mmCIF file of C-alpha atoms in Angstrom:
data_model
loop_
_atom_site.group_PDB
_atom_site.id
_atom_site.type_symbol
_atom_site.label_atom_id
_atom_site.label_comp_id
_atom_site.label_asym_id
_atom_site.label_seq_id
_atom_site.Cartn_x
_atom_site.Cartn_y
_atom_site.Cartn_z
ATOM 1 C CA MET T 18 -18.022 -3.862 -4.289
ATOM 2 C CA LYS T 19 -17.187 -0.554 -5.885
ATOM 3 C CA ILE T 20 -13.977 0.486 -7.576
ATOM 4 C CA GLU T 21 -12.637 4.018 -7.656
ATOM 5 C CA THR T 22 -10.115 4.948 -10.322
ATOM 6 C CA LEU T 23 -7.294 7.049 -8.899
ATOM 7 C CA PRO T 24 -5.145 9.825 -10.425
ATOM 8 C CA ILE T 25 -2.137 7.532 -10.981
ATOM 9 C CA ALA T 26 -2.681 4.827 -13.617
ATOM 10 C CA GLY T 27 -2.725 1.344 -12.124
ATOM 11 C CA LEU T 28 -3.815 2.290 -8.612
ATOM 12 C CA ALA T 29 -7.387 1.578 -7.530
ATOM 13 C CA LYS T 30 -9.431 2.039 -4.379
ATOM 14 C CA ILE T 31 -11.793 -0.828 -3.627
ATOM 15 C CA ILE T 32 -14.798 -0.186 -1.435
ATOM 16 C CA PRO T 33 -16.574 -3.366 -0.304
ATOM 17 C CA ALA T 34 -20.272 -3.101 0.512
ATOM 18 C CA ARG T 35 -21.296 -3.570 4.118
ATOM 19 C CA LEU T 36 -24.631 -4.935 5.256
ATOM 20 C CA GLY T 37 -25.285 -3.822 8.795
ATOM 21 C CA ASP T 38 -27.799 -3.794 11.570
ATOM 22 C CA HIS T 39 -27.790 -3.410 15.354
ATOM 23 C CA ARG T 40 -25.361 -6.355 15.687
ATOM 24 C CA GLY T 41 -22.670 -4.947 13.394
ATOM 25 C CA TYR T 42 -22.024 -5.675 9.722
ATOM 26 C CA PHE T 43 -21.140 -8.317 7.146
ATOM 27 C CA SER T 44 -18.861 -7.578 4.194
ATOM 28 C CA GLU T 45 -17.327 -9.563 1.360
ATOM 29 C CA VAL T 46 -13.838 -8.031 1.396
ATOM 30 C CA PHE T 47 -12.390 -10.028 -1.496
ATOM 31 C CA LYS T 48 -13.897 -11.914 -4.423
ATOM 32 C CA ASP T 49 -11.406 -13.480 -6.820
ATOM 33 C CA GLY T 50 -13.639 -13.344 -9.908
ATOM 34 C CA TRP T 51 -14.682 -9.734 -9.259
ATOM 35 C CA PHE T 52 -11.062 -8.668 -8.750
ATOM 36 C CA ARG T 53 -9.919 -10.406 -11.944
ATOM 37 C CA GLN T 54 -12.752 -8.842 -13.964
ATOM 38 C CA ASN T 55 -12.577 -5.291 -12.526
ATOM 39 C CA VAL T 56 -8.966 -4.722 -11.457
ATOM 40 C CA LEU T 57 -6.422 -7.244 -12.727
ATOM 41 C CA ASP T 58 -6.378 -10.888 -13.750
ATOM 42 C CA THR T 59 -3.798 -11.969 -11.182
ATOM 43 C CA THR T 60 -3.244 -14.541 -8.474
ATOM 44 C CA PHE T 61 -2.508 -13.700 -4.867
ATOM 45 C CA VAL T 62 0.058 -16.097 -3.388
ATOM 46 C CA GLN T 63 0.474 -14.835 0.158
ATOM 47 C CA GLU T 64 -1.377 -12.765 2.761
ATOM 48 C CA ASN T 65 0.591 -10.743 5.305
ATOM 49 C CA GLU T 66 -0.389 -8.980 8.510
ATOM 50 C CA SER T 67 1.483 -6.429 10.572
ATOM 51 C CA LEU T 68 0.837 -4.703 13.883
ATOM 52 C CA SER T 69 2.216 -1.236 14.524
ATOM 53 C CA ALA T 70 1.744 -0.322 18.165
ATOM 54 C CA ALA T 71 2.810 3.338 18.291
ATOM 55 C CA VAL T 72 1.096 6.326 16.679
ATOM 56 C CA GLY T 73 3.357 7.762 13.982
ATOM 57 C CA THR T 74 4.949 4.463 13.010
ATOM 58 C CA VAL T 75 6.049 4.645 9.379
ATOM 59 C CA ARG T 76 6.698 1.458 7.430
ATOM 60 C CA GLY T 77 8.123 1.894 3.962
ATOM 61 C CA LEU T 78 8.495 2.826 1.288
ATOM 62 C CA HIS T 79 9.035 -0.773 0.145
ATOM 63 C CA PHE T 80 8.991 -2.793 -3.083
ATOM 64 C CA GLN T 81 10.532 -5.953 -4.535
ATOM 65 C CA LEU T 82 12.426 -6.429 -7.792
ATOM 66 C CA HIS T 83 11.421 -8.826 -10.592
ATOM 67 C CA PRO T 84 10.863 -11.758 -10.602
ATOM 68 C CA PHE T 85 9.424 -11.205 -7.108
ATOM 69 C CA ALA T 86 7.799 -7.822 -7.811
ATOM 70 C CA GLN T 87 4.571 -7.650 -5.830
ATOM 71 C CA GLY T 88 1.164 -6.213 -6.410
ATOM 72 C CA LYS T 89 -0.468 -5.509 -3.031
ATOM 73 C CA LEU T 90 -4.087 -5.292 -1.941
ATOM 74 C CA VAL T 91 -3.913 -3.413 1.359
ATOM 75 C CA ARG T 92 -6.521 -2.961 4.073
ATOM 76 C CA CYS T 93 -6.465 -1.828 7.683
ATOM 77 C CA ILE T 94 -8.374 -4.240 9.910
ATOM 78 C CA ALA T 95 -7.792 -2.339 13.181
ATOM 79 C CA GLY T 96 -6.996 1.333 13.673
ATOM 80 C CA ARG T 97 -6.356 3.963 10.986
ATOM 81 C CA ILE T 98 -3.427 4.442 8.636
ATOM 82 C CA PHE T 99 -2.346 6.860 5.936
ATOM 83 C CA ASP T 100 -1.424 4.507 3.087
ATOM 84 C CA VAL T 101 0.878 5.692 0.281
ATOM 85 C CA ALA T 102 1.974 4.459 -3.137
ATOM 86 C CA VAL T 103 4.771 6.087 -5.185
ATOM 87 C CA ASP T 104 5.069 5.479 -8.931
ATOM 88 C CA ILE T 105 8.603 4.224 -9.695
ATOM 89 C CA ARG T 106 7.918 3.067 -13.277
ATOM 90 C CA ILE T 107 10.468 4.620 -15.654
ATOM 91 C CA GLY T 108 8.664 6.360 -18.513
ATOM 92 C CA SER T 109 5.425 6.793 -16.596
ATOM 93 C CA PRO T 110 3.885 10.271 -16.892
ATOM 94 C CA THR T 111 3.429 10.114 -13.105
ATOM 95 C CA TYR T 112 6.942 8.845 -12.264
ATOM 96 C CA GLY T 113 7.868 9.999 -8.749
ATOM 97 C CA LYS T 114 4.296 11.072 -7.950
ATOM 98 C CA TRP T 115 2.498 9.732 -4.927
ATOM 99 C CA TYR T 116 -1.037 8.975 -3.864
ATOM 100 C CA GLY T 117 -2.162 8.678 -0.257
ATOM 101 C CA THR T 118 -5.439 7.735 1.383
ATOM 102 C CA GLU T 119 -6.728 6.863 4.817
ATOM 103 C CA LEU T 120 -7.565 3.211 5.360
ATOM 104 C CA SER T 121 -9.362 2.160 8.508
ATOM 105 C CA MET T 122 -11.488 -0.536 10.019
ATOM 106 C CA GLU T 123 -14.344 1.985 9.966
ATOM 107 C CA ASN T 124 -14.230 2.847 6.258
ATOM 108 C CA GLY T 125 -13.329 -0.692 5.105
ATOM 109 C CA GLU T 126 -11.599 0.664 2.003
ATOM 110 C CA GLN T 127 -8.697 -1.132 0.319
ATOM 111 C CA LEU T 128 -5.902 0.134 -1.898
ATOM 112 C CA TRP T 129 -4.653 -1.871 -4.889
ATOM 113 C CA ILE T 130 -0.984 -1.129 -5.577
ATOM 114 C CA PRO T 131 0.474 -2.926 -8.612
ATOM 115 C CA ALA T 132 4.122 -3.849 -9.117
ATOM 116 C CA GLY T 133 6.115 -0.778 -10.099
ATOM 117 C CA PHE T 134 5.127 1.222 -7.026
ATOM 118 C CA ALA T 135 6.827 1.710 -3.680
ATOM 119 C CA HIS T 136 4.405 1.292 -0.762
ATOM 120 C CA GLY T 137 4.341 2.561 2.782
ATOM 121 C CA PHE T 138 2.052 3.772 5.524
ATOM 122 C CA ALA T 139 1.932 5.816 8.711
ATOM 123 C CA THR T 140 -0.214 4.922 11.703
ATOM 124 C CA LEU T 141 -2.687 7.572 12.864
ATOM 125 C CA VAL T 142 -3.809 5.810 16.069
ATOM 126 C CA PRO T 143 -2.233 3.150 18.314
ATOM 127 C CA ASN T 144 -2.360 -0.566 17.568
ATOM 128 C CA CYS T 145 -2.971 -0.616 13.822
ATOM 129 C CA ILE T 146 -3.251 -3.974 12.119
ATOM 130 C CA ILE T 147 -2.687 -4.037 8.378
ATOM 131 C CA SER T 148 -3.526 -7.025 6.204
ATOM 132 C CA TYR T 149 -2.396 -7.271 2.615
ATOM 133 C CA LYS T 150 -2.508 -9.840 -0.127
ATOM 134 C CA VAL T 151 0.504 -10.017 -2.468
ATOM 135 C CA THR T 152 1.017 -11.430 -5.952
ATOM 136 C CA ALA T 153 4.536 -12.780 -5.297
ATOM 137 C CA PRO T 154 6.203 -14.237 -2.211
ATOM 138 C CA TYR T 155 8.657 -12.254 -0.125
ATOM 139 C CA ASP T 156 12.254 -12.634 -1.286
ATOM 140 C CA ALA T 157 14.977 -11.001 0.834
ATOM 141 C CA THR T 158 17.396 -10.623 -2.093
ATOM 142 C CA SER T 159 14.735 -8.698 -4.079
ATOM 143 C CA ASP T 160 13.688 -6.451 -1.181
ATOM 144 C CA ARG T 161 14.251 -2.743 -1.878
ATOM 145 C CA GLY T 162 13.093 0.596 -0.576
ATOM 146 C CA LEU T 163 12.812 4.306 -1.115
ATOM 147 C CA LEU T 164 13.318 7.041 1.490
ATOM 148 C CA TRP T 165 9.924 7.775 3.029
ATOM 149 C CA SER T 166 10.731 11.482 3.530
ATOM 150 C CA ASP T 167 12.439 12.202 0.182
ATOM 151 C CA PRO T 168 11.737 15.918 -0.489
ATOM 152 C CA ASP T 169 11.802 15.259 -4.240
ATOM 153 C CA ILE T 170 8.689 13.111 -3.811
ATOM 154 C CA GLY T 171 7.136 15.405 -1.199
ATOM 155 C CA ILE T 172 4.686 13.058 0.482
ATOM 156 C CA GLN T 173 2.473 15.079 2.807
ATOM 157 C CA TRP T 174 2.524 12.712 5.761
ATOM 158 C CA PRO T 175 -0.090 13.591 8.410
ATOM 159 C CA LEU T 176 2.509 13.628 11.189
ATOM 160 C CA PRO T 177 5.585 15.632 12.116
ATOM 161 C CA LEU T 178 8.528 14.147 10.194
ATOM 162 C CA ASP T 179 10.866 14.412 13.185
ATOM 163 C CA SER T 180 8.615 12.255 15.383
ATOM 164 C CA ALA T 181 8.142 9.288 13.015
ATOM 165 C CA VAL T 182 8.865 5.858 14.485
ATOM 166 C CA LEU T 183 11.072 4.076 11.925
ATOM 167 C CA SER T 184 13.149 0.944 11.549
ATOM 168 C CA ASP T 185 16.885 1.444 11.014
ATOM 169 C CA LYS T 186 16.419 0.058 7.492
ATOM 170 C CA ASP T 187 13.747 2.629 6.591
ATOM 171 C CA LYS T 188 15.882 5.510 7.863
ATOM 172 C CA MET T 189 18.631 4.602 5.371
ATOM 173 C CA GLN T 190 16.739 3.973 2.119
ATOM 174 C CA PRO T 191 17.896 5.762 -1.069
ATOM 175 C CA ARG T 192 16.187 8.824 -2.510
ATOM 176 C CA LEU T 193 14.283 8.622 -5.794
ATOM 177 C CA ALA T 194 17.198 10.247 -7.668
ATOM 178 C CA GLU T 195 19.479 7.422 -6.448
ATOM 179 C CA LEU T 196 17.114 4.606 -7.375
ATOM 180 C CA SER T 197 18.199 2.290 -10.175
ATOM 181 C CA SER T 198 15.608 1.759 -12.893
ATOM 182 C CA SER T 199 13.757 -1.398 -11.944
ATOM 183 C CA PHE T 200 10.335 -0.974 -13.570
ATOM 184 C CA SER T 201 9.157 0.336 -16.929
ATOM 185 C CA TYR T 202 5.820 1.901 -17.732
#
């Protein structure tokens, strides 16, 4: 496995090695000891999977409050997505900045997003399946979000904003300027 440090402190791209031949490939996509030594000494308590059928589906930007704040290790096991993390840690030199990368079954890359970031993604092809490990269980009372299209953040989504497929909840999330301070740097 390789780790790539990213321009926002705390985020990391993980690139598992693949051993392939004419039959396909084999890859170790997660190793607890390696993750603890190279990324963060943490425990994953739950693994989630979602299917987004339509191209241009946007899910997010989501996060949970303490004590259920989640770190997420995200990978796309079918299709291709544009995965995004936004720094919402008060006092961070990159507060309100975002990082986005393409995750796909083909590239096998994963994005580590620690607590203190809002997370979301847009599907680039039909029938995307996303799998992600989290460091805390889901808690509905701690569930929060940030408006995916907030111009103050300026995420450069690779799709026309007016054609995004959204849940009613994601259409109504607050902007960054309206967000209460939940995380400190």
